[in-house]
Short mmCIF file of C-alpha atoms in Angstrom, two decimals:
data_model
loop_
_atom_site.label_atom_id
_atom_site.label_comp_id
_atom_site.label_asym_id
_atom_site.label_seq_id
_atom_site.Cartn_x
_atom_site.Cartn_y
_atom_site.Cartn_z
CA UNK S 1 10.60 -7.38 16.50
CA UNK S 2 8.78 -9.59 19.00
CA UNK S 3 6.80 -6.57 20.23
CA UNK S 4 5.88 -5.72 16.62
CA UNK S 5 4.65 -9.26 15.96
CA UNK S 6 2.70 -9.36 19.22
CA UNK S 7 1.07 -6.01 18.53
CA UNK S 8 0.25 -7.06 14.98
CA UNK S 9 -1.34 -10.32 16.10
CA UNK S 10 -3.35 -8.56 18.83
CA UNK S 11 -4.59 -5.97 16.32
CA UNK S 12 -5.48 -8.77 13.92
CA UNK S 13 -7.53 -10.61 16.55
CA UNK S 14 -9.36 -7.43 17.53
CA UNK S 15 -10.08 -6.67 13.88
CA UNK S 16 -11.46 -10.16 13.28
CA UNK S 17 -13.68 -9.85 16.35
CA UNK S 18 -15.04 -6.50 15.16
CA UNK S 19 -15.66 -7.89 11.67
CA UNK S 20 -17.60 -10.86 13.07
CA UNK S 21 -19.55 -8.59 15.41
CA UNK S 22 -20.56 -6.22 12.61
CA UNK S 23 -21.59 -9.15 10.42
CA UNK S 24 -23.85 -10.53 13.15
CA UNK S 25 -25.26 -7.05 13.87
CA UNK S 26 -26.01 -6.50 10.16
CA UNK S 27 -27.75 -9.88 9.94
CA UNK S 28 -25.68 -12.90 8.99
CA UNK S 29 -28.32 -14.26 6.63
CA UNK S 30 -28.85 -10.89 4.95
CA UNK S 31 -25.12 -10.43 4.45
CA UNK S 32 -24.82 -13.96 3.01
CA UNK S 33 -27.66 -13.31 0.58
CA UNK S 34 -26.19 -9.96 -0.46
CA UNK S 35 -22.78 -11.51 -1.16
CA UNK S 36 -24.43 -14.37 -3.05
CA UNK S 37 -26.37 -11.95 -5.23
CA UNK S 38 -23.12 -10.52 -6.61
CA UNK S 39 -22.26 -13.88 -8.17
CA UNK S 40 -19.98 -13.53 -11.21
CA UNK S 41 -19.57 -9.87 -10.32
CA UNK S 42 -16.93 -10.94 -7.77
CA UNK S 43 -14.68 -11.89 -10.70
CA UNK S 44 -15.10 -8.39 -12.13
CA UNK S 45 -14.24 -6.84 -8.74
CA UNK S 46 -11.05 -8.93 -8.63
CA UNK S 47 -10.15 -7.81 -12.16
CA UNK S 48 -10.64 -4.17 -11.15
CA UNK S 49 -8.38 -4.74 -8.15
CA UNK S 50 -5.73 -6.32 -10.36
CA UNK S 51 -5.96 -3.27 -12.60
CA UNK S 52 -5.46 -0.84 -9.73
CA UNK S 53 -2.45 -2.83 -8.47
CA UNK S 54 -0.95 -2.81 -11.97
CA UNK S 55 -1.35 0.97 -12.27
CA UNK S 56 0.29 1.36 -8.86
CA UNK S 57 3.19 -0.82 -10.05
CA UNK S 58 3.76 1.41 -13.08
CA UNK S 59 3.59 4.45 -10.79
CA UNK S 60 6.42 2.92 -8.76
CA UNK S 61 8.43 1.85 -11.82
CA UNK S 62 8.52 5.31 -13.42
CA UNK S 63 10.23 6.75 -10.33
CA UNK S 64 13.50 4.99 -11.12
CA UNK S 65 16.17 6.70 -13.23
CA UNK S 66 16.07 5.02 -16.67
CA UNK S 67 19.59 3.59 -16.37
CA UNK S 68 18.85 2.01 -12.98
CA UNK S 69 15.25 1.01 -13.62
CA UNK S 70 14.33 -2.66 -13.01
CA UNK S 71 12.12 -4.50 -15.44
CA UNK S 72 8.48 -3.47 -15.41
CA UNK S 73 7.52 -7.10 -14.76
CA UNK S 74 9.62 -6.98 -11.59
CA UNK S 75 7.73 -3.99 -10.23
CA UNK S 76 4.43 -5.58 -11.27
CA UNK S 77 5.27 -8.78 -9.38
CA UNK S 78 6.55 -6.98 -6.31
CA UNK S 79 3.54 -4.66 -6.23
CA UNK S 80 1.35 -7.72 -5.71
CA UNK S 81 3.78 -8.91 -3.03
CA UNK S 82 3.43 -5.55 -1.26
CA UNK S 83 -0.37 -5.65 -1.57
CA UNK S 84 -0.56 -9.23 -0.29
CA UNK S 85 1.72 -8.72 2.70
CA UNK S 86 0.00 -5.49 3.75
CA UNK S 87 -3.50 -6.95 3.44
CA UNK S 88 -3.02 -10.54 4.59
CA UNK S 89 -0.13 -10.64 7.08
CA UNK S 90 0.03 -9.20 10.63
CA UNK S 91 2.66 -6.64 9.60
CA UNK S 92 0.54 -3.50 9.78
CA UNK S 93 0.05 -1.82 6.42
CA UNK S 94 3.71 -0.97 5.83
CA UNK S 95 5.42 -4.35 6.23
CA UNK S 96 4.75 -5.24 2.63
CA UNK S 97 6.53 -2.09 1.45
CA UNK S 98 9.66 -3.00 3.42
CA UNK S 99 9.45 -6.49 1.97
CA UNK S 100 9.20 -5.03 -1.55
CA UNK S 101 12.41 -3.07 -1.01
CA UNK S 102 14.20 -6.21 0.19
CA UNK S 103 13.06 -8.28 -2.78
CA UNK S 104 14.21 -5.59 -5.21
CA UNK S 105 17.77 -6.24 -4.09
CA UNK S 106 17.36 -9.86 -5.21
CA UNK S 107 17.27 -8.67 -8.83
CA UNK S 108 20.34 -6.48 -8.56
CA UNK S 109 18.89 -3.13 -7.45
CA UNK S 110 21.23 -1.56 -4.85
CA UNK S 111 19.78 -1.62 -1.36
CA UNK S 112 19.79 2.16 -0.91
CA UNK S 113 18.00 2.77 -4.20
CA UNK S 114 15.49 -0.02 -3.53
CA UNK S 115 14.63 1.47 -0.13
CA UNK S 116 14.53 5.02 -1.46
CA UNK S 117 12.21 4.03 -4.30
CA UNK S 118 9.74 2.44 -1.90
CA UNK S 119 9.86 5.42 0.48
CA UNK S 120 9.16 7.88 -2.34
CA UNK S 121 6.49 5.58 -3.79
CA UNK S 122 4.72 5.43 -0.41
CA UNK S 123 4.85 9.23 -0.29
CA UNK S 124 3.32 9.45 -3.77
CA UNK S 125 0.61 6.99 -2.73
CA UNK S 126 -0.12 8.97 0.44
CA UNK S 127 -0.28 12.31 -1.39
CA UNK S 128 -2.63 11.00 -4.07
CA UNK S 129 -4.75 9.20 -1.47
CA UNK S 130 -5.17 12.52 0.35
CA UNK S 131 -6.14 14.20 -2.92
CA UNK S 132 -8.58 11.36 -3.61
CA UNK S 133 -10.12 11.76 -0.16
CA UNK S 134 -10.42 15.52 -0.71
CA UNK S 135 -12.16 14.84 -4.00
CA UNK S 136 -14.59 12.52 -2.24
CA UNK S 137 -15.21 15.07 0.50
CA UNK S 138 -15.92 17.79 -2.06
CA UNK S 139 -18.37 15.52 -3.89
CA UNK S 140 -20.02 14.60 -0.57
CA UNK S 141 -20.63 18.28 0.17
CA UNK S 142 -21.84 18.86 -3.40
CA UNK S 143 -24.36 16.04 -3.02
CA UNK S 144 -25.74 17.78 0.06
CA UNK S 145 -25.31 14.72 2.29
CA UNK S 146 -25.26 14.67 6.10
CA UNK S 147 -23.00 17.57 7.12
CA UNK S 148 -21.81 15.74 10.27
CA UNK S 149 -20.14 13.09 8.09
CA UNK S 150 -18.49 15.82 6.02
CA UNK S 151 -17.16 17.54 9.14
CA UNK S 152 -15.77 14.29 10.53
CA UNK S 153 -14.06 13.53 7.20
CA UNK S 154 -12.67 17.06 7.00
CA UNK S 155 -11.32 16.78 10.55
CA UNK S 156 -9.61 13.50 9.77
CA UNK S 157 -7.96 14.98 6.69
CA UNK S 158 -6.84 18.03 8.66
CA UNK S 159 -5.14 15.76 11.19
CA UNK S 160 -3.50 13.66 8.47
CA UNK S 161 -1.99 16.54 6.48
CA UNK S 162 0.70 17.50 9.08
CA UNK S 163 1.85 13.87 9.16
CA UNK S 164 2.05 13.88 5.37
CA UNK S 165 4.11 17.08 5.37
CA UNK S 166 6.36 15.64 8.07
CA UNK S 167 6.92 12.49 5.99
CA UNK S 168 7.98 14.67 3.06
CA UNK S 169 10.33 16.76 5.21
CA UNK S 170 11.91 13.60 6.64
CA UNK S 171 12.97 12.62 3.12
CA UNK S 172 14.65 15.93 2.49
CA UNK S 173 17.76 17.59 3.95
CA UNK S 174 16.12 18.04 7.34
CA UNK S 175 15.69 14.30 7.78
CA UNK S 176 19.29 13.65 6.75
CA UNK S 177 20.58 16.19 9.25
CA UNK S 178 18.43 14.72 12.01
CA UNK S 179 19.82 11.21 11.40
CA UNK S 180 23.36 12.62 11.31
CA UNK S 181 22.86 14.43 14.60
CA UNK S 182 21.48 11.29 16.24
CA UNK S 183 24.33 9.03 15.04
CA UNK S 184 26.91 11.60 16.15
CA UNK S 185 25.92 10.80 19.73
CA UNK S 186 27.40 7.30 19.32
CA UNK S 187 30.87 5.97 18.70
CA UNK S 188 32.08 2.77 17.14
CA UNK S 189 32.30 1.09 13.79
CA UNK S 190 28.59 0.26 13.68
CA UNK S 191 27.68 3.97 13.84
CA UNK S 192 30.03 4.72 10.95
CA UNK S 193 28.60 1.88 8.84
CA UNK S 194 25.02 2.92 9.56
CA UNK S 195 25.91 6.53 8.81
CA UNK S 196 27.35 5.57 5.42
CA UNK S 197 24.20 3.62 4.55
CA UNK S 198 21.98 6.53 5.55
CA UNK S 199 24.11 8.93 3.48
CA UNK S 200 23.68 6.66 0.45
CA UNK S 201 19.94 6.43 1.07
CA UNK S 202 19.53 10.20 1.15
CA UNK S 203 21.63 10.58 -2.01
CA UNK S 204 19.15 8.30 -3.79
CA UNK S 205 16.16 10.03 -2.17
CA UNK S 206 17.37 13.40 -3.45
CA UNK S 207 17.93 11.94 -6.92
CA UNK S 208 14.39 10.55 -7.05
CA UNK S 209 12.84 13.77 -5.79
CA UNK S 210 14.93 15.85 -8.21
CA UNK S 211 13.15 14.54 -11.33
CA UNK S 212 9.89 16.47 -11.52
CA UNK S 213 8.84 14.62 -14.65
CA UNK S 214 9.16 11.19 -13.05
CA UNK S 215 7.54 12.36 -9.81
CA UNK S 216 4.73 13.99 -11.77
CA UNK S 217 4.13 10.84 -13.81
CA UNK S 218 4.07 8.74 -10.65
CA UNK S 219 1.54 11.05 -8.97
CA UNK S 220 -0.75 10.97 -12.02
CA UNK S 221 -0.59 7.18 -12.26
CA UNK S 222 -1.27 6.73 -8.56
CA UNK S 223 -4.24 9.09 -8.67
CA UNK S 224 -5.63 7.08 -11.60
CA UNK S 225 -5.02 3.97 -9.51
CA UNK S 226 -7.27 5.33 -6.74
CA UNK S 227 -9.92 6.43 -9.24
CA UNK S 228 -9.98 3.01 -10.89
CA UNK S 229 -10.91 1.47 -7.55
CA UNK S 230 -14.33 3.17 -7.82
CA UNK S 231 -15.18 0.35 -10.23
CA UNK S 232 -15.27 -2.13 -7.33
CA UNK S 233 -18.12 -0.20 -5.68
CA UNK S 234 -20.03 0.28 -8.94
CA UNK S 235 -19.79 -3.40 -9.90
CA UNK S 236 -20.66 -4.79 -6.46
CA UNK S 237 -23.77 -2.67 -5.95
CA UNK S 238 -24.96 -3.12 -9.53
CA UNK S 239 -24.96 -6.90 -9.10
CA UNK S 240 -26.63 -6.56 -5.70
CA UNK S 241 -29.50 -4.76 -7.43
CA UNK S 242 -28.78 -1.47 -5.69
CA UNK S 243 -26.85 0.53 -8.29
CA UNK S 244 -25.18 3.73 -7.13
CA UNK S 245 -24.14 6.78 -9.10
CA UNK S 246 -20.53 7.51 -10.01
CA UNK S 247 -20.49 10.37 -7.49
CA UNK S 248 -21.78 8.14 -4.69
CA UNK S 249 -19.27 5.41 -5.54
CA UNK S 250 -16.46 7.98 -5.51
CA UNK S 251 -17.44 9.18 -2.02
CA UNK S 252 -17.69 5.64 -0.65
CA UNK S 253 -14.41 4.44 -2.15
CA UNK S 254 -12.35 7.55 -1.36
CA UNK S 255 -13.43 7.99 2.25
CA UNK S 256 -13.22 4.25 2.88
CA UNK S 257 -9.54 4.39 1.91
CA UNK S 258 -9.07 7.38 4.20
CA UNK S 259 -10.45 5.26 7.06
CA UNK S 260 -8.17 2.36 6.07
CA UNK S 261 -5.21 4.73 6.10
CA UNK S 262 -6.07 5.94 9.60
CA UNK S 263 -6.21 2.29 10.74
CA UNK S 264 -2.76 1.51 9.30
CA UNK S 265 -1.66 -0.37 12.44
CA UNK S 266 -4.43 -2.97 11.99
CA UNK S 267 -3.61 -5.70 9.45
CA UNK S 268 -5.85 -5.19 6.44
CA UNK S 269 -7.77 -2.56 8.46
CA UNK S 270 -9.99 -5.43 9.63
CA UNK S 271 -13.10 -4.08 11.31
CA UNK S 272 -12.24 -0.47 10.50
CA UNK S 273 -13.07 -0.95 6.81
CA UNK S 274 -16.36 -2.65 7.64
CA UNK S 275 -17.45 -0.04 10.15
CA UNK S 276 -16.47 2.78 7.82
CA UNK S 277 -18.40 1.30 4.91
CA UNK S 278 -21.54 0.86 7.03
CA UNK S 279 -21.44 4.55 7.97
CA UNK S 280 -20.60 5.79 4.47
CA UNK S 281 -23.18 3.62 2.73
CA UNK S 282 -25.87 4.71 5.21
CA UNK S 283 -25.44 8.28 3.92
CA UNK S 284 -26.88 7.09 0.60
CA UNK S 285 -29.56 4.84 2.07
CA UNK S 286 -27.67 1.60 1.55
CA UNK S 287 -28.49 -0.94 4.31
CA UNK S 288 -25.77 -2.40 6.57
CA UNK S 289 -25.99 -5.89 5.08
CA UNK S 290 -25.14 -4.59 1.61
CA UNK S 291 -22.31 -2.45 3.02
CA UNK S 292 -20.91 -5.54 4.75
CA UNK S 293 -21.31 -7.52 1.52
CA UNK S 294 -19.26 -4.87 -0.32
CA UNK S 295 -16.54 -5.11 2.31
CA UNK S 296 -16.46 -8.91 2.18
CA UNK S 297 -16.21 -8.86 -1.61
CA UNK S 298 -13.29 -6.47 -1.25
CA UNK S 299 -11.76 -8.99 1.14
CA UNK S 300 -12.13 -11.65 -1.55
CA UNK S 301 -10.23 -9.34 -3.91
CA UNK S 302 -7.55 -8.96 -1.21
CA UNK S 303 -7.14 -12.74 -1.19
CA UNK S 304 -7.33 -13.21 -4.95
CA UNK S 305 -4.58 -10.65 -5.63
CA UNK S 306 -2.64 -11.05 -2.38
CA UNK S 307 -2.11 -14.81 -2.29
CA UNK S 308 -0.26 -14.87 -5.65
CA UNK S 309 1.91 -12.05 -4.27
CA UNK S 310 2.79 -14.10 -1.20
CA UNK S 311 3.59 -17.06 -3.46
CA UNK S 312 5.94 -14.85 -5.52
CA UNK S 313 7.64 -13.74 -2.29
CA UNK S 314 8.27 -17.32 -1.16
CA UNK S 315 9.43 -18.33 -4.64
CA UNK S 316 11.98 -15.48 -4.72
CA UNK S 317 13.21 -16.29 -1.21
CA UNK S 318 13.52 -19.97 -2.14
CA UNK S 319 15.43 -19.21 -5.33
CA UNK S 320 17.85 -16.97 -3.44
CA UNK S 321 18.35 -19.60 -0.73
CA UNK S 322 19.11 -22.27 -3.34
CA UNK S 323 21.58 -19.96 -5.11
CA UNK S 324 23.40 -19.27 -1.86
CA UNK S 325 23.49 -22.95 -0.99
CA UNK S 326 24.89 -23.85 -4.41
CA UNK S 327 27.49 -21.09 -4.15
CA UNK S 328 28.53 -22.27 -0.69
CA UNK S 329 28.86 -25.85 -1.94
CA UNK S 330 31.06 -24.66 -4.80
CA UNK S 331 33.15 -22.48 -2.50
CA UNK S 332 32.08 -19.29 -4.24
CA UNK S 333 30.79 -16.07 -2.63
CA UNK S 334 26.97 -15.79 -2.84
CA UNK S 335 25.60 -12.81 -4.68
CA UNK S 336 22.42 -11.03 -3.58
CA UNK S 337 20.85 -11.41 -6.99
CA UNK S 338 21.54 -12.43 -10.59
CA UNK S 339 25.07 -12.07 -11.88
CA UNK S 340 24.01 -9.20 -14.08
CA UNK S 341 21.09 -6.86 -14.07
CA UNK S 342 19.84 -5.36 -17.28
CA UNK S 343 17.69 -2.29 -16.65
CA UNK S 344 14.49 -1.96 -18.65
CA UNK S 345 14.43 0.73 -21.26
#
């Protein structure tokens, strides 16, 4: 855990340094003026971001079996927690997902199902992000842009696809067998307990994967989530006085997210997002200062949607701590969540 924190903090510092360096290189004054020209448009960008996060929350919610499904408001709240932790904390870009699974147990969702739902949701997000990037690549080629950029993007996608397939296989029988083989090498009560938890996790993973209708609905919603994000690019450049076409915005947004995904170990993809946007925007003749302004406005949206998520996290942790303290004072066993959990219908 200490190594993870140290690596995360080091990556964060490097990312901040790269961001500052790119801002200076682009022209600090020019970037400031470009951001200022967006004005009230920043509010619209934040609203678009809130919309994409809400769609992603529904895409997660529909994965649950109806009888075990938490309230939609729970998934909406925890989606913002996941977004905030991934974007604003030095946890890489997966720490927020683990946190979301933990907080689900606070409202009565069994731990195995909570973890399984997040794992499958991350898979659905990754699959639709790859499809979104492929869409952007196809549009880039159709627009007749610089072929070198297209080849680089295609190479990155080709490298990412095996990892995506491996992630899917790990959730299936092969992954279960691999964990079983590994735990069989050990003896002791802890190995038995861990083995039982893994068995329960894979039972829930199989149940979630078995429903094609729920998986299909989740994939559609997540793809719409990615598409909605195009609005951030359209709004920002329109207010900057450099409007772009829908096709150009799609290329910029989709391939930017591909770059962010490749930089998953860097908190918030600091530096990587900025560098990627400068390169992508240059394809369409957009100067570096405006590309940096777009990235900084996106960072504002990270803060505007992420900080409430972090507040929700702390509020839930505080409520659970108070419940445990009250239960201990009364001599009663503390429960992980409310006394009863009523699934949404």
